Short mmCIF file of C-alpha atoms and ligand atoms in Angstrom, two decimals:
data_model
loop_
_atom_site.label_atom_id
_atom_site.label_comp_id
_atom_site.label_asym_id
_atom_site.label_seq_id
_atom_site.Cartn_x
_atom_site.Cartn_y
_atom_site.Cartn_z
CA MET B 728 180.40 314.48 -17.18
CA GLU B 729 177.78 313.24 -14.36
CA ILE B 730 175.20 314.17 -13.19
CA HIS B 731 175.14 314.13 -8.90
CA ASN B 732 172.46 314.64 -6.71
CA THR B 733 174.26 315.96 -3.77
CA LYS B 734 171.69 315.89 -1.77
CA GLU B 735 172.41 311.92 -1.53
CA GLU B 736 175.60 312.30 0.55
CA ILE B 737 174.39 314.96 2.74
CA VAL B 738 171.40 312.46 4.10
CA ILE B 739 173.33 309.17 4.19
CA ASN B 740 176.13 311.29 6.01
CA LYS B 741 172.31 312.34 8.58
CA VAL B 742 171.48 308.88 8.37
CA THR B 743 175.18 306.78 9.36
CA GLU B 744 174.99 309.66 12.31
CA ILE B 745 172.33 308.78 13.29
CA PHE B 746 171.70 305.44 13.14
CA ASP B 747 175.52 304.83 14.95
CA SER B 748 174.44 307.30 17.78
CA LEU B 749 171.57 304.80 18.12
CA GLU B 750 174.11 302.25 17.99
CA LYS B 751 175.76 303.58 21.08
CA ASP B 752 173.81 305.62 22.66
CA GLU B 753 170.58 304.00 24.38
CA ASN B 754 168.06 303.19 21.85
CA TRP B 755 165.07 303.37 23.82
CA GLU B 756 162.86 302.53 21.19
CA ASN B 757 165.01 299.78 19.64
CA PHE B 758 165.43 300.85 16.61
CA CYS B 759 166.99 298.25 14.00
CA THR B 760 170.43 298.91 12.53
CA CYS B 761 170.78 296.61 10.31
CA ASP B 762 172.64 298.17 6.58
CA GLN B 763 168.59 297.94 4.88
CA CYS B 764 166.59 299.62 7.62
CA ARG B 765 169.73 302.54 6.68
CA MET B 766 168.88 302.23 2.61
CA ASP B 767 165.34 302.42 3.43
CA THR B 768 165.74 305.55 5.94
CA ALA B 769 167.91 307.11 3.61
CA SER B 770 165.37 306.29 0.43
CA TYR B 771 162.70 307.78 2.87
CA VAL B 772 164.43 310.86 3.29
CA LEU B 773 165.13 311.12 0.15
CA ASN B 774 161.86 310.95 -1.58
CA ARG B 775 161.04 314.07 0.85
CA THR B 776 163.96 316.48 0.33
CA ALA B 777 164.59 318.93 -2.57
CA PRO B 778 167.44 317.11 -5.12
CA ARG B 779 170.05 319.57 -5.31
CA TYR B 780 172.26 318.32 -8.12
CA ILE B 781 175.62 319.64 -9.47
CA VAL B 782 177.37 318.89 -13.21
CA SER B 783 180.77 317.23 -12.37
CA ASN B 784 183.54 315.09 -14.70
CA ARG B 785 185.49 314.93 -11.27
CA GLY B 786 183.56 312.91 -9.09
CA VAL B 787 181.32 314.32 -6.05
CA VAL B 788 182.07 318.69 -5.88
CA HIS B 789 180.56 319.94 -2.42
CA THR B 790 178.23 322.74 -3.06
CA GLU B 791 178.60 325.97 -1.00
CA LEU B 792 175.84 326.74 0.70
CA GLU B 793 175.49 329.39 2.99
CA VAL B 794 175.66 328.66 6.91
CA HIS B 795 172.14 329.02 8.04
CA GLU B 796 171.16 327.30 4.43
CA ARG B 797 173.21 323.89 5.00
CA GLN B 798 171.74 324.26 9.32
CA GLN B 799 169.12 323.93 8.11
CA THR B 800 168.99 321.44 5.70
CA ASP B 801 171.07 319.18 8.35
CA ALA B 802 168.29 320.46 11.10
CA ASP B 803 164.84 319.22 8.35
CA ILE B 804 167.07 316.69 6.94
CA ALA B 805 166.71 314.60 10.92
CA VAL B 806 163.71 316.07 11.47
CA LEU B 807 163.19 313.03 7.90
CA VAL B 808 165.20 310.86 8.84
CA TYR B 809 164.07 310.73 12.39
CA GLU B 810 160.15 310.31 10.96
CA GLY B 811 161.73 307.47 8.61
CA LEU B 812 162.50 305.65 11.07
CA ARG B 813 159.20 305.45 12.57
CA ARG B 814 157.94 304.15 9.35
CA VAL B 815 160.30 301.74 7.60
CA ASN B 816 162.14 300.42 10.15
CA HIS B 817 162.01 296.68 10.41
CA ASN B 818 161.17 297.04 14.58
CA GLN B 819 158.76 299.85 13.91
CA ARG B 820 156.75 299.14 10.67
CA LEU B 821 153.33 298.86 11.35
CA VAL B 822 152.80 295.89 8.70
CA SER B 823 154.41 292.57 9.24
CA HIS B 824 153.72 289.46 7.31
CA GLY B 825 150.41 290.13 6.81
CA GLY B 826 149.36 291.19 10.79
CA TYR B 827 148.37 294.73 11.69
CA LYS B 828 150.22 294.78 15.59
CA THR B 829 147.62 294.98 18.08
CA ASP B 830 145.47 298.61 19.56
CA ASN B 831 145.23 299.17 15.68
CA ILE B 832 141.53 298.89 14.51
CA PRO B 833 141.69 296.28 12.21
CA PRO B 834 140.89 297.17 8.39
CA ASP B 835 137.21 295.60 8.70
CA ASN B 836 136.00 297.72 5.43
CA ARG B 837 133.86 300.47 7.76
CA PRO B 838 135.12 304.32 7.36
CA VAL B 839 137.20 306.23 9.76
CA PHE B 840 138.88 309.17 9.13
CA ASN B 841 142.53 309.03 8.31
CA ILE B 842 144.84 311.48 11.33
CA PRO B 843 148.53 312.46 9.80
CA THR B 844 151.21 311.62 11.88
CA VAL B 845 151.49 315.35 13.56
CA VAL B 846 155.42 316.09 13.25
CA GLY B 847 157.21 319.19 15.25
CA ARG B 848 160.35 321.13 17.12
CA ILE B 849 160.57 322.02 20.00
CA PHE B 850 163.53 324.81 20.86
CA SER B 851 165.15 327.37 23.89
CA GLY B 852 163.59 330.42 23.38
CA ILE B 853 166.18 332.09 25.04
CA ASN B 854 169.21 331.38 22.37
CA PHE B 855 167.13 329.00 19.78
CA ALA B 856 168.56 326.08 20.92
CA PRO B 857 167.03 322.62 20.15
CA LEU B 858 165.36 320.54 23.81
CA SER B 859 165.44 317.37 24.93
CA ASN B 860 164.09 315.66 27.63
CA ILE B 861 161.28 317.73 27.16
CA LYS B 862 157.68 315.85 27.63
CA ILE B 863 155.16 316.75 25.49
CA GLU B 864 152.04 316.49 25.37
CA LEU B 865 148.61 315.16 22.47
CA CYS B 866 145.53 316.89 23.81
CA ARG B 867 142.45 316.78 22.04
CA ASN B 868 138.73 318.31 24.49
CA GLY B 869 141.56 318.29 27.05
CA GLU B 870 142.58 314.29 26.61
CA LEU B 871 145.73 312.93 25.47
CA VAL B 872 145.67 311.37 22.47
CA ALA B 873 145.67 307.32 21.92
CA MET B 874 147.93 306.55 19.13
CA LYS B 875 147.41 304.20 16.50
CA ASN B 876 149.64 301.88 17.87
CA LEU B 877 152.35 300.76 20.03
CA ASN B 878 154.53 302.74 18.29
CA TRP B 879 153.99 305.60 19.56
CA GLN B 880 153.08 307.54 22.55
CA ASN B 881 151.70 310.18 24.33
CA PRO B 882 153.35 312.09 25.83
CA TYR B 883 156.33 311.88 24.30
CA ILE B 884 159.57 312.68 25.52
CA VAL B 885 161.62 314.76 23.21
CA ALA B 886 164.83 312.28 22.76
CA ALA B 887 168.60 313.51 22.85
CA ASN B 888 170.13 314.23 18.97
CA THR B 889 166.74 314.10 17.46
CA GLU B 890 167.24 317.70 16.60
CA GLY B 891 164.31 318.86 18.78
CA THR B 892 161.78 316.25 17.14
CA PHE B 893 158.61 314.99 18.20
CA SER B 894 156.51 312.69 16.45
CA PHE B 895 152.41 311.57 16.92
CA TRP B 896 150.05 309.02 15.02
CA PRO B 897 146.80 309.91 16.26
CA LYS B 898 145.06 306.37 16.28
CA PRO B 899 141.76 307.01 13.55
CA VAL B 900 138.69 308.06 14.10
CA ARG B 901 135.10 306.47 13.24
CA ALA B 902 133.08 307.97 10.32
CA GLU B 903 129.83 307.10 10.20
CA SER B 904 129.91 307.02 6.46
CA SER B 905 133.43 307.76 4.05
CA GLN B 906 133.45 311.34 2.51
CA CYS B 907 132.96 313.47 5.75
CA HIS B 908 134.50 316.12 6.08
CA ARG B 909 135.25 316.85 9.68
CA ILE B 910 137.60 319.25 11.25
CA PHE B 911 139.71 317.97 14.95
CA GLU B 912 141.20 320.34 16.71
CA TYR B 913 144.08 319.61 19.07
CA SER B 914 146.97 321.43 21.06
CA VAL B 915 150.80 320.79 21.70
CA HIS B 916 150.74 320.84 25.51
CA ILE B 917 154.08 321.63 27.27
CA ASN B 918 154.75 321.72 31.16
CA THR B 919 158.13 321.15 31.78
CA PRO B 920 160.18 322.96 35.52
CA GLY B 921 162.00 325.96 34.43
CA TYR B 922 159.58 326.84 31.79
CA ALA B 923 156.41 328.58 31.13
CA GLU B 924 154.04 326.13 29.78
CA LEU B 925 153.12 326.30 26.34
CA ASN B 926 149.43 325.41 24.57
CA HIS B 927 149.95 325.65 20.47
CA PHE B 928 146.37 325.39 19.09
CA PHE B 929 146.07 323.96 15.56
CA LYS B 930 142.92 321.95 13.30
CA ILE B 931 142.99 319.63 11.24
CA PRO B 932 140.47 318.50 8.09
CA VAL B 933 140.76 315.14 7.60
CA ILE B 934 138.01 313.05 4.59
CA SER B 935 136.70 309.95 5.72
CA GLU B 936 137.82 306.93 3.75
CA ILE B 937 136.55 303.40 3.85
CA GLN B 938 139.21 301.20 6.51
CA THR B 939 140.54 298.54 4.09
CA ALA B 940 144.04 297.26 4.04
CA GLY B 941 144.94 299.68 1.67
CA SER B 942 143.99 303.26 3.29
CA PHE B 943 147.21 303.07 5.83
CA SER B 944 148.03 305.93 3.92
CA ILE B 945 151.75 306.55 5.70
CA ASP B 946 152.03 309.63 3.21
CA ARG B 947 150.46 312.56 5.09
CA THR B 948 152.49 314.35 7.60
CA PHE B 949 151.19 317.72 9.37
CA LYS B 950 154.24 319.64 10.22
CA LEU B 951 153.88 322.02 13.76
CA PRO B 952 155.27 325.51 12.53
CA ASP B 953 158.20 325.79 14.44
CA LEU B 954 157.35 326.26 18.98
CA TYR B 955 160.22 327.95 21.73
CA LEU B 956 159.56 327.79 25.30
CA PHE B 957 160.78 330.79 27.86
CA PRO B 958 161.99 331.08 31.66
CA PRO B 959 158.89 331.82 33.80
CA GLY B 960 157.97 335.09 33.20
CA VAL B 961 160.02 335.75 29.96
CA GLU B 962 157.37 335.69 27.72
CA ASP B 963 156.17 339.14 29.83
CA ARG B 964 159.19 341.16 28.40
CA ASP B 965 158.52 342.75 24.82
CA ASP B 966 162.40 342.37 24.57
CA PHE B 967 162.37 338.09 24.54
CA ILE B 968 160.16 338.17 21.81
CA ASP B 969 161.19 340.30 18.82
CA PHE B 970 162.07 337.54 16.80
CA PRO B 971 164.27 338.56 14.42
CA ASP B 972 163.48 338.09 10.58
ZN1 LIG H 1311 166.76 296.43 9.77
#
């Protein structure tokens, strides 16, 4: 008798699909696609996904998921793969051989607010398909938010084949002392041709901490609700905002 986590197969397939497409297509951000980066990314995703165990005495048996649930799982896994890519990839690692990449606040034992990564997805409000090639801005007090380092872009252009995923990692903000509670108010702003302008406001509570090398936590993620873009004028029509539940 054997126990399998069927998520392993699903995750490894998705990682392979995305890394293979990075090798074939444009790889704007120069992600490393070596085997170690593939396995590190798969581990990153598996550690953040609920396992689905089955018992089998004849190897892997495929569980039949409802089509919708399966698509949801696929999309969520794709989001995590892209998040993992940014965090564990050889070419994107924040700490490389004892040195922090430029433009980061060096660990100097002073208090800072470490802002979590902000992750979301953008869809068409008409057919609910994920969108790509959309420019997304993360703003605070009406200005673009500085990113943690040069690996992160703001504005961010949603890439093709990423299931509409975008992510930001704001630069840490200096604090007066540690253990200060502050609420950071942000907005995601999208003003792209063919769609009505979208502003999504949200708040992230953060507690300040002393900036040491070990305090560069990469485990905190602030997940936004799914966002939808509509053609101009459509948002005024009641029958279009009647989402199915
Ligand atoms: Zn690599």
